[in-house]
PDB file of C-alpha atoms in Angstrom:
ATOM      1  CA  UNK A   1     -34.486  70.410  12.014  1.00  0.00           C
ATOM      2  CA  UNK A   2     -38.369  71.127  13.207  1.00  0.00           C
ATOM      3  CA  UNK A   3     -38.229  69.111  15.946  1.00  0.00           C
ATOM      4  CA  UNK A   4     -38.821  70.761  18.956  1.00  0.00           C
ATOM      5  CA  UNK A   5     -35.959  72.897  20.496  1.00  0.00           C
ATOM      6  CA  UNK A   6     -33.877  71.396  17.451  1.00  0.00           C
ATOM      7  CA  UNK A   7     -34.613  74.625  15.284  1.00  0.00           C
ATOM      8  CA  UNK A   8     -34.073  76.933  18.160  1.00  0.00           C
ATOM      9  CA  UNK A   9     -30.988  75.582  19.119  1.00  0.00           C
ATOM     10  CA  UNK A  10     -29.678  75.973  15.509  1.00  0.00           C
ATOM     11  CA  UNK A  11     -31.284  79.482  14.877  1.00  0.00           C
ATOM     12  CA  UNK A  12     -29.967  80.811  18.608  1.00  0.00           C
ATOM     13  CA  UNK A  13     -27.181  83.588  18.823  1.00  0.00           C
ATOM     14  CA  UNK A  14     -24.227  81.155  18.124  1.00  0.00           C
ATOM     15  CA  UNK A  15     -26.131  78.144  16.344  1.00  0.00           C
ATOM     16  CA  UNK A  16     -25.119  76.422  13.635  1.00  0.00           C
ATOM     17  CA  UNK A  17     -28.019  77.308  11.453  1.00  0.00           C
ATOM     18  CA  UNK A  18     -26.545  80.936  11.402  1.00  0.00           C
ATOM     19  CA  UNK A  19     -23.562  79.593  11.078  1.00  0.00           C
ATOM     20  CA  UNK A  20     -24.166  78.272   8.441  1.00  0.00           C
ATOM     21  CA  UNK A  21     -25.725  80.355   6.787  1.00  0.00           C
ATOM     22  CA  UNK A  22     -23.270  82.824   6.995  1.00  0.00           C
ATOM     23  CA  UNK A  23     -20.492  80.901   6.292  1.00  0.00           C
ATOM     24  CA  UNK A  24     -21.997  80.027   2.660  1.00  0.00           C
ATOM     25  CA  UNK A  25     -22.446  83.478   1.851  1.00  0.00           C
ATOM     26  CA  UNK A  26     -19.102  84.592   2.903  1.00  0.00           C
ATOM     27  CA  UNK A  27     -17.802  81.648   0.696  1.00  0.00           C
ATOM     28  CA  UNK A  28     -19.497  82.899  -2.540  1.00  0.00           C
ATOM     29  CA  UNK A  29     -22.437  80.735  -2.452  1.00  0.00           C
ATOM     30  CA  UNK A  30     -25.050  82.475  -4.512  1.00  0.00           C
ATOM     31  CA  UNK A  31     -27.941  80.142  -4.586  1.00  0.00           C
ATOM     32  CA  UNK A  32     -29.903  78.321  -1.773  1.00  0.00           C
ATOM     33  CA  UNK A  33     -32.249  76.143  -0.899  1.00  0.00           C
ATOM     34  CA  UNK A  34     -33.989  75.322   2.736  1.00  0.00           C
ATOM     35  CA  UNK A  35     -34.613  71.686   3.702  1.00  0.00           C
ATOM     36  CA  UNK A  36     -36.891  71.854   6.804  1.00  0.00           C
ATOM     37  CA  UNK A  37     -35.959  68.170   8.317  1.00  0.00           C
ATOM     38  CA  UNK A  38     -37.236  66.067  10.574  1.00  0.00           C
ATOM     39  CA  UNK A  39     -41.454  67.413   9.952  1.00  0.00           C
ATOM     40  CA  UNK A  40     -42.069  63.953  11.415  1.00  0.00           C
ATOM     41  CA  UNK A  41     -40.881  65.085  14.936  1.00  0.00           C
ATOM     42  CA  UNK A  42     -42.896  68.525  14.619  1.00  0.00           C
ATOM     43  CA  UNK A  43     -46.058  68.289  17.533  1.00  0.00           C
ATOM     44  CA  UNK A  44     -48.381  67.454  15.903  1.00  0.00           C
ATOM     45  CA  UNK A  45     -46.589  65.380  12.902  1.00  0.00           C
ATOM     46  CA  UNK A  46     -45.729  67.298   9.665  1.00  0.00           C
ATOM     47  CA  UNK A  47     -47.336  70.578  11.181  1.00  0.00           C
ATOM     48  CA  UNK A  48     -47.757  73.403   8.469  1.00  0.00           C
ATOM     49  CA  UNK A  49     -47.469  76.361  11.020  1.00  0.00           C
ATOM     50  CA  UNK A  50     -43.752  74.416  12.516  1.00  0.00           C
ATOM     51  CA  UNK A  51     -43.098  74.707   9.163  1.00  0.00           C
ATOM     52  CA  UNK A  52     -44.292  78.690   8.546  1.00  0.00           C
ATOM     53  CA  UNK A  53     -42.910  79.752  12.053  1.00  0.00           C
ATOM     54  CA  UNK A  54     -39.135  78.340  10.728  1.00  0.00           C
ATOM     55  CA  UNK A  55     -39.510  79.670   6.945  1.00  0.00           C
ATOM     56  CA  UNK A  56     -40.155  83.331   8.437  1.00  0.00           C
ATOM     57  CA  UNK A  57     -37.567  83.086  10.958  1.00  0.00           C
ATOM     58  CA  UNK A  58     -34.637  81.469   8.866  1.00  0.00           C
ATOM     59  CA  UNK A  59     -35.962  84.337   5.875  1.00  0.00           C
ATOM     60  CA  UNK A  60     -35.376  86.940   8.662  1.00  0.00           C
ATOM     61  CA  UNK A  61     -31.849  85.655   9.316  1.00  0.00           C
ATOM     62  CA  UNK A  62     -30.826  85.273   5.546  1.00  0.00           C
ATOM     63  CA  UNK A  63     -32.042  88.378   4.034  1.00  0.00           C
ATOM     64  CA  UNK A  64     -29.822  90.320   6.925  1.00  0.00           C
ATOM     65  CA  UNK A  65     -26.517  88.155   5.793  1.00  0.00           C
ATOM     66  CA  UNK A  66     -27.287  89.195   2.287  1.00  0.00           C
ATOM     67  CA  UNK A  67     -29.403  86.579   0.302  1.00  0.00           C
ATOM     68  CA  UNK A  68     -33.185  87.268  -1.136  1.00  0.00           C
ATOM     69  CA  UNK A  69     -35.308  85.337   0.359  1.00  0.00           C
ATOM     70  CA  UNK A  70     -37.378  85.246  -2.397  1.00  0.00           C
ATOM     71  CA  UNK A  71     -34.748  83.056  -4.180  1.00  0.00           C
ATOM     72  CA  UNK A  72     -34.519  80.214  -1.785  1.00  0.00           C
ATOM     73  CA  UNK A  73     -36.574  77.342  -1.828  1.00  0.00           C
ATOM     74  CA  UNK A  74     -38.028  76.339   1.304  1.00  0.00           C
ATOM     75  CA  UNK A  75     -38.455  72.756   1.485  1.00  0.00           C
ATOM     76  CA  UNK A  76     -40.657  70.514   4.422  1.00  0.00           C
ATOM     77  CA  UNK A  77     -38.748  67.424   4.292  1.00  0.00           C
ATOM     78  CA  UNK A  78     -38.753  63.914   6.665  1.00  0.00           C
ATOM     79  CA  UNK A  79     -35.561  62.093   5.770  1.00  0.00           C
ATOM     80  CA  UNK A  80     -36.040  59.457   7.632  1.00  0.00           C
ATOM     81  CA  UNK A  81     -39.284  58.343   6.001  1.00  0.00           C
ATOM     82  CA  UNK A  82     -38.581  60.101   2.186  1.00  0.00           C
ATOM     83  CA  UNK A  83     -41.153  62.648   2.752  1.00  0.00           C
ATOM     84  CA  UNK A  84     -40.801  65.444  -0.070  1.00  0.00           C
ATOM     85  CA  UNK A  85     -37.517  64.081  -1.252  1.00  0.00           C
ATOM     86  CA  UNK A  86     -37.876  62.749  -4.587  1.00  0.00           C
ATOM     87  CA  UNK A  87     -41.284  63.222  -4.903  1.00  0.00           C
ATOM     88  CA  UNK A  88     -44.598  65.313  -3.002  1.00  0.00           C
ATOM     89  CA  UNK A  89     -45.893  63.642   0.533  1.00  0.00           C
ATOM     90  CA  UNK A  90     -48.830  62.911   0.931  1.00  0.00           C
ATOM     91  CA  UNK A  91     -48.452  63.645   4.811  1.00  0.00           C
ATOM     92  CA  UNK A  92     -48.344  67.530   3.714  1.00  0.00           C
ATOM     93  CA  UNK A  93     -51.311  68.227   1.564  1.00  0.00           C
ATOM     94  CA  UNK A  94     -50.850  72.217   2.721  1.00  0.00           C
ATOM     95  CA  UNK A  95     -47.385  72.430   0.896  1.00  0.00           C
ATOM     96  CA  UNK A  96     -48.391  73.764  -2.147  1.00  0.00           C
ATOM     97  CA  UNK A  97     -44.573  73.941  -3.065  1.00  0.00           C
ATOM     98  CA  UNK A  98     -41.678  76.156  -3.508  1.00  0.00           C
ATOM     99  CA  UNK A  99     -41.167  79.014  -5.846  1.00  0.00           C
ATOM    100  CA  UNK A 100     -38.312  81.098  -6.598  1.00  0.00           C
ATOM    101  CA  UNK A 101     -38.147  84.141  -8.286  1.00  0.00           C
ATOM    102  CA  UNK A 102     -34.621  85.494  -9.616  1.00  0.00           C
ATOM    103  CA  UNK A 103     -33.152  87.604 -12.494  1.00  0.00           C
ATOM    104  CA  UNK A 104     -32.633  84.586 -14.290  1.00  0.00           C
ATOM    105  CA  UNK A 105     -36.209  83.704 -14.283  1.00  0.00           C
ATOM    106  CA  UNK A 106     -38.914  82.061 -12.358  1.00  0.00           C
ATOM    107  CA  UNK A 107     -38.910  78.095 -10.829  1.00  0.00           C
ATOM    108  CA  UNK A 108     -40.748  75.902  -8.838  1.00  0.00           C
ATOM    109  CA  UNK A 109     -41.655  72.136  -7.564  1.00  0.00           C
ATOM    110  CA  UNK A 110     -42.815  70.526  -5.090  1.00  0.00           C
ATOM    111  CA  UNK A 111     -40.001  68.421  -3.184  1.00  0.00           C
ATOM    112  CA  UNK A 112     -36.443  68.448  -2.912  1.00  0.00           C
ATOM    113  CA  UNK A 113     -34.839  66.823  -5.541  1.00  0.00           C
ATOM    114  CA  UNK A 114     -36.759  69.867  -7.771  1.00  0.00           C
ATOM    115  CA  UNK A 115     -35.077  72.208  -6.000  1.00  0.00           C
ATOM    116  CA  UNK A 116     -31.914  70.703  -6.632  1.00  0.00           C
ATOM    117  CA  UNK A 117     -32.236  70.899 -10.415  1.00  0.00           C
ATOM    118  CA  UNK A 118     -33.665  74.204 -10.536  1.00  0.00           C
ATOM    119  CA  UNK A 119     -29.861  75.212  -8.936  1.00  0.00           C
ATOM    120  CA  UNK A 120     -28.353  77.115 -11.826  1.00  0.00           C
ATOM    121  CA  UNK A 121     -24.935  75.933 -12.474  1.00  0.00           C
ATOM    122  CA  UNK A 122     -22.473  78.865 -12.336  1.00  0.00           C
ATOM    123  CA  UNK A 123     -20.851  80.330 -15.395  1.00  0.00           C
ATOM    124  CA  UNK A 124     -17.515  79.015 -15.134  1.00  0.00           C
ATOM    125  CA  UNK A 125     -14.455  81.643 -16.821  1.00  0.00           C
ATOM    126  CA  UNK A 126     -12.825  79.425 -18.728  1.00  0.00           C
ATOM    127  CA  UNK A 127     -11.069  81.814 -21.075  1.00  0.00           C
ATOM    128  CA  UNK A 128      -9.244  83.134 -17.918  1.00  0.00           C
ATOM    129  CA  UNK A 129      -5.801  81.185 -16.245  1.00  0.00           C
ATOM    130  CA  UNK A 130      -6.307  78.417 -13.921  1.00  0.00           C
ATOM    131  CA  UNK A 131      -6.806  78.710 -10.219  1.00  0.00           C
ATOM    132  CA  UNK A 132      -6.326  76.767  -7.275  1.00  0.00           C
ATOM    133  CA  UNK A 133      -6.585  76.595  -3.635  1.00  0.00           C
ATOM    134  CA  UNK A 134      -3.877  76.482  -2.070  1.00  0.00           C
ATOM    135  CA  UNK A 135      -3.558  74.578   1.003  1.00  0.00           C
ATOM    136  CA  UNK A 136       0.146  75.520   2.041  1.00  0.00           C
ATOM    137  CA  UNK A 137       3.546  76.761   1.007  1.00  0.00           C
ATOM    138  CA  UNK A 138       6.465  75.171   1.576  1.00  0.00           C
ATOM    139  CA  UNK A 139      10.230  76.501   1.229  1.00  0.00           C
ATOM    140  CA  UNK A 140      12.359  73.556   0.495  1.00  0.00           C
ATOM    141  CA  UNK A 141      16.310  74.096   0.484  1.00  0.00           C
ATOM    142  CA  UNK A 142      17.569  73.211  -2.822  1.00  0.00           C
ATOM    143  CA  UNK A 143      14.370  73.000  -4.924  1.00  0.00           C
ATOM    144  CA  UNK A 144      12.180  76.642  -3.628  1.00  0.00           C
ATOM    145  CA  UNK A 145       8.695  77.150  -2.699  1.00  0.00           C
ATOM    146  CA  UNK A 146       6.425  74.283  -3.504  1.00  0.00           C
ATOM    147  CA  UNK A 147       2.840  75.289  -3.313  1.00  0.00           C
ATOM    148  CA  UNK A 148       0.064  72.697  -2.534  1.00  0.00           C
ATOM    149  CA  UNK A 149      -3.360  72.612  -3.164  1.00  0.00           C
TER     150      UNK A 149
END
């Protein structure tokens, strides 16, 4: 979130941001993208350097988990009022938009929504056996181990 103290909060030595952040690269998640909420509540409203001061930080924190930065969309968003969302605000002429550049190839766009379909689906091994989380084990007398998932 921009807001002030929101960001720094989340971005801080425990924050979620990082959190995160990190937690979606330990899981596997290859691909990213950066909504910057709330540039409504930035002082002044929709403020391009709120919005250049968080990019380079949240970069900084990314590319030292293990993603490129130059892969993730960065997105200035408002939720609250739609801003960038489904299609360009005009409360940000200075976003030019988002471009990502990755062995697959190139994309870009301008709001949110284009950074969602830009997301490359993953190749899914479907030749291989099934697999499935498992979310326990139990040993049951009489029948054996019944995994669930």
């Amino acid at each position: 979130a921009a807001g002030t103290g929101e960001f720094e909060a989340g971005i801080s030595k425990n924050g979620q941001t990082r959190e995160h952040a990190l937690l979606a690269f330990t899981l596997g998640v290859k691909q990213l993208i950066v909504g910057v909420n709330k540039m409504d509540s930035t002082e002044p409203a929709y403020s391009e350097p709120r919005f250049e001061e968080i990019k380079k930080e949240v970069s900084s924190y990314i590319k030292k988990i293990g993603y490129n930065p130059a892969a993730v969309a960065f997105v200035p968003i408002s939720g609250w009022h739609g801003d960038n969302m489904l299609e360009p605000s005009s409360k940000m002429p200075w976003f030019k938009g988002w471009n990502v550049e990755r062995k697959e190839g190139k994309a870009e766009g301008k709001c949110l929504i284009e950074a969602l379909d830009a997301i490359l689906p993953p190749a899914r091994p479907t030749d291989k056996a099934l697999r499935l989380p498992l979310q326990d084990v139990y040993k049951i007398g009489g029948i054996g181990t019944v995994p669930v998932g």
